[in-house]
Short mmCIF file of C-alpha atoms in Angstrom, two decimals:
data_model
loop_
_atom_site.label_atom_id
_atom_site.label_comp_id
_atom_site.label_asym_id
_atom_site.label_seq_id
_atom_site.Cartn_x
_atom_site.Cartn_y
_atom_site.Cartn_z
CA MET A 1 -146.11 -105.79 -103.16
CA ALA A 2 -143.12 -107.44 -104.76
CA LEU A 3 -140.33 -109.31 -103.60
CA ILE A 4 -138.13 -106.12 -103.35
CA SER A 5 -139.28 -102.39 -103.05
CA ASP A 6 -139.44 -100.17 -106.16
CA GLU A 7 -136.70 -98.24 -104.59
CA LEU A 8 -134.29 -100.94 -104.24
CA TYR A 9 -135.08 -102.14 -107.66
CA GLU A 10 -134.38 -98.59 -109.39
CA SER A 11 -131.28 -98.21 -107.46
CA VAL A 12 -129.80 -101.54 -108.59
CA LYS A 13 -130.82 -100.91 -112.09
CA ARG A 14 -129.12 -97.22 -111.77
CA ARG A 15 -126.08 -98.19 -109.90
CA CYS A 16 -125.41 -101.76 -111.52
CA GLY A 17 -126.21 -100.57 -115.23
CA GLY A 18 -128.06 -103.74 -116.04
CA ASN A 19 -125.23 -105.99 -115.00
CA TYR A 20 -126.27 -108.15 -111.86
CA ILE A 21 -124.07 -111.23 -112.17
CA ASN A 22 -120.44 -110.30 -112.67
CA VAL A 23 -120.34 -107.16 -111.22
CA ASP A 24 -117.13 -105.07 -111.23
CA SER A 25 -115.65 -105.31 -107.72
CA ARG A 26 -114.97 -101.41 -108.05
CA LYS A 27 -118.63 -100.59 -108.00
CA ALA A 28 -118.99 -100.65 -104.15
CA GLU A 29 -122.41 -99.25 -104.27
CA CYS A 30 -123.86 -101.73 -106.93
CA LEU A 31 -122.04 -104.51 -104.96
CA LYS A 32 -123.82 -103.44 -101.59
CA LEU A 33 -127.42 -103.19 -103.46
CA ILE A 34 -126.85 -106.59 -104.69
CA GLU A 35 -126.00 -108.01 -101.25
CA ASP A 36 -129.26 -106.19 -100.03
CA PHE A 37 -131.28 -107.86 -102.78
CA GLU A 38 -129.81 -111.15 -101.97
CA LYS A 39 -130.51 -111.00 -98.36
CA LEU A 40 -134.17 -110.26 -99.12
CA VAL A 41 -134.41 -113.26 -101.49
CA SER A 42 -132.17 -115.80 -99.83
CA GLY A 43 -134.96 -117.75 -98.35
CA ILE A 44 -137.00 -118.03 -101.62
CA ASN A 45 -137.32 -121.00 -103.89
CA LEU A 46 -136.19 -119.28 -106.98
CA GLU A 47 -137.82 -121.59 -109.32
CA SER A 48 -141.17 -121.25 -107.81
CA ILE A 49 -141.43 -118.46 -105.34
CA LEU A 50 -144.81 -119.59 -104.03
CA THR A 51 -143.48 -122.93 -102.54
CA PRO A 52 -140.86 -123.13 -99.58
CA SER A 53 -137.30 -123.59 -100.33
CA CYS A 54 -136.56 -127.36 -99.69
CA GLU A 55 -134.16 -130.38 -100.12
CA GLU A 56 -134.70 -131.43 -103.89
CA THR A 57 -134.46 -135.22 -102.67
CA SER A 58 -137.73 -134.69 -100.67
CA PRO A 59 -140.77 -135.93 -102.61
CA ASP A 60 -142.73 -132.96 -100.90
CA CYS A 61 -140.45 -130.62 -102.59
CA TYR A 62 -141.58 -128.75 -105.74
CA ASN A 63 -138.09 -129.38 -107.25
CA TYR A 64 -138.28 -133.20 -106.64
CA GLY A 65 -139.34 -133.53 -110.30
CA TYR A 66 -136.07 -132.45 -111.47
CA LEU A 67 -134.46 -135.15 -109.53
CA LEU A 68 -136.85 -137.79 -110.98
CA SER A 69 -136.01 -136.21 -114.40
CA SER A 70 -132.65 -137.33 -114.30
CA TYR A 71 -133.41 -140.79 -113.16
CA TRP A 72 -135.75 -140.94 -116.20
CA ALA A 73 -133.65 -139.54 -118.68
CA ASN A 74 -130.79 -141.64 -117.80
CA ASP A 75 -132.76 -145.21 -117.86
CA ASN A 76 -131.56 -147.36 -120.60
CA SER A 77 -135.10 -148.14 -121.69
CA VAL A 78 -135.85 -144.27 -121.98
CA ARG A 79 -132.76 -143.88 -123.88
CA ASN A 80 -133.21 -146.65 -126.24
CA ALA A 81 -137.03 -145.31 -126.86
CA LEU A 82 -135.54 -141.90 -127.81
CA GLN A 83 -132.83 -143.44 -129.73
CA VAL A 84 -129.93 -141.61 -127.98
CA GLU A 85 -126.51 -142.72 -129.35
CA LYS A 86 -124.44 -144.62 -126.75
CA LYS A 87 -121.44 -142.64 -127.63
CA SER A 88 -123.36 -139.27 -127.70
CA LYS A 89 -123.84 -138.48 -124.06
CA ARG A 90 -122.99 -140.77 -121.31
CA LYS A 91 -125.00 -139.23 -118.67
CA TRP A 92 -127.90 -136.57 -119.18
CA VAL A 93 -127.74 -133.78 -116.69
CA ARG A 94 -130.46 -131.09 -116.38
CA CYS A 95 -129.10 -127.36 -117.14
CA ASP A 96 -125.55 -128.79 -117.86
CA TRP A 97 -123.76 -125.53 -117.51
CA ASP A 98 -120.14 -127.43 -118.16
CA ILE A 99 -121.04 -127.80 -121.86
CA PRO A 100 -118.30 -126.06 -123.73
CA TYR A 101 -119.81 -123.68 -126.30
CA THR A 102 -118.90 -120.13 -127.92
CA LYS A 103 -121.67 -117.65 -127.05
CA ASP A 104 -122.01 -116.04 -130.52
CA ILE A 105 -125.61 -114.69 -130.49
CA ILE A 106 -125.96 -111.63 -128.44
CA SER A 107 -129.71 -111.24 -129.00
CA SER A 108 -132.51 -113.58 -130.26
CA VAL A 109 -134.59 -110.51 -131.34
CA PRO A 110 -133.52 -110.36 -134.94
CA TYR A 111 -134.30 -114.20 -135.32
CA HIS A 112 -137.99 -113.75 -133.95
CA LYS A 113 -138.27 -110.80 -136.18
CA ASN A 114 -137.26 -112.60 -139.18
CA ASN A 115 -139.37 -115.65 -138.19
CA SER A 116 -142.57 -113.23 -137.77
CA ILE A 117 -141.80 -111.47 -141.29
CA ASN A 118 -141.82 -114.82 -142.90
CA GLY A 119 -145.15 -115.48 -141.39
CA TYR A 120 -144.31 -117.86 -138.64
CA SER A 121 -146.30 -117.38 -135.17
CA SER A 122 -144.59 -117.41 -131.72
CA LEU A 123 -145.81 -118.52 -128.46
CA ILE A 124 -144.16 -116.91 -125.80
CA PHE A 125 -144.71 -118.48 -122.45
CA SER A 126 -143.62 -116.87 -119.10
CA GLY A 127 -144.77 -116.82 -115.58
CA ASP A 128 -144.46 -114.53 -112.39
CA HIS A 129 -143.42 -117.25 -110.00
CA ASP A 130 -140.02 -117.95 -111.50
CA MET A 131 -137.03 -115.65 -110.77
CA GLY A 132 -134.88 -117.51 -113.05
CA VAL A 133 -136.48 -115.95 -115.91
CA PRO A 134 -138.26 -112.68 -114.40
CA TYR A 135 -141.54 -111.72 -115.94
CA VAL A 136 -140.57 -107.92 -116.05
CA GLU A 137 -137.62 -109.17 -118.44
CA THR A 138 -139.89 -111.29 -120.65
CA GLN A 139 -142.28 -108.17 -120.96
CA ALA A 140 -139.32 -105.91 -121.72
CA TRP A 141 -138.09 -108.53 -124.58
CA ILE A 142 -141.64 -108.75 -126.05
CA ARG A 143 -141.80 -104.98 -126.29
CA SER A 144 -138.46 -104.91 -128.09
CA LEU A 145 -139.77 -107.01 -130.91
CA ASN A 146 -142.51 -104.41 -131.61
CA TYR A 147 -145.35 -107.00 -132.21
CA SER A 148 -148.85 -105.28 -132.73
CA ILE A 149 -151.18 -105.96 -130.13
CA VAL A 150 -154.21 -107.65 -131.72
CA ASP A 151 -156.10 -108.57 -128.22
CA ASP A 152 -155.18 -106.68 -124.99
CA TRP A 153 -154.30 -108.07 -121.78
CA ARG A 154 -157.18 -110.63 -120.64
CA PRO A 155 -157.77 -113.58 -118.30
CA TRP A 156 -156.86 -117.00 -120.05
CA MET A 157 -159.71 -119.37 -118.81
CA ILE A 158 -159.56 -122.98 -118.21
CA ASN A 159 -162.75 -124.66 -117.26
CA ASN A 160 -164.54 -121.03 -116.27
CA GLU A 161 -161.49 -120.37 -114.04
CA VAL A 162 -158.51 -117.98 -114.38
CA ALA A 163 -155.40 -119.84 -115.23
CA GLY A 164 -153.32 -116.78 -116.25
CA TYR A 165 -153.44 -113.93 -118.41
CA THR A 166 -152.67 -113.57 -122.05
CA ARG A 167 -152.27 -110.79 -124.76
CA THR A 168 -151.94 -111.49 -128.45
#
């Protein structure tokens, strides 16, 4: 079973046309489906679906490390060791969405294809416990690269235990 039904997934895909974030307010059916989806996943920790939602400030919280990373990255001794210029950035912020930039790359696929043609290897890592970068979208992106499959889907082993799955 998945987090949402196949029927909801297909309906959202069909009615919203692949746009799930900035939905046109005139698309009532799409908005209703997005609302249904949001209700279903509202109690889930989006960064690790197998761990409970929690306050980031609690040491028992999966996301607590993100808070600690801010303390670490803003510590003067760390900044000096990393040779961060004092004038470059006053305070490091994880996932700083306020950085002004112009989005001019619509797709990274041509860049990855170019790197492959020029002999560079790629490591594409994705998990199925993170709703921020859904696994099915990663798979679709990989398929769009038209890479040849050299070694089919198989367990990835560490110390004789399955640690995940891989394909090359």
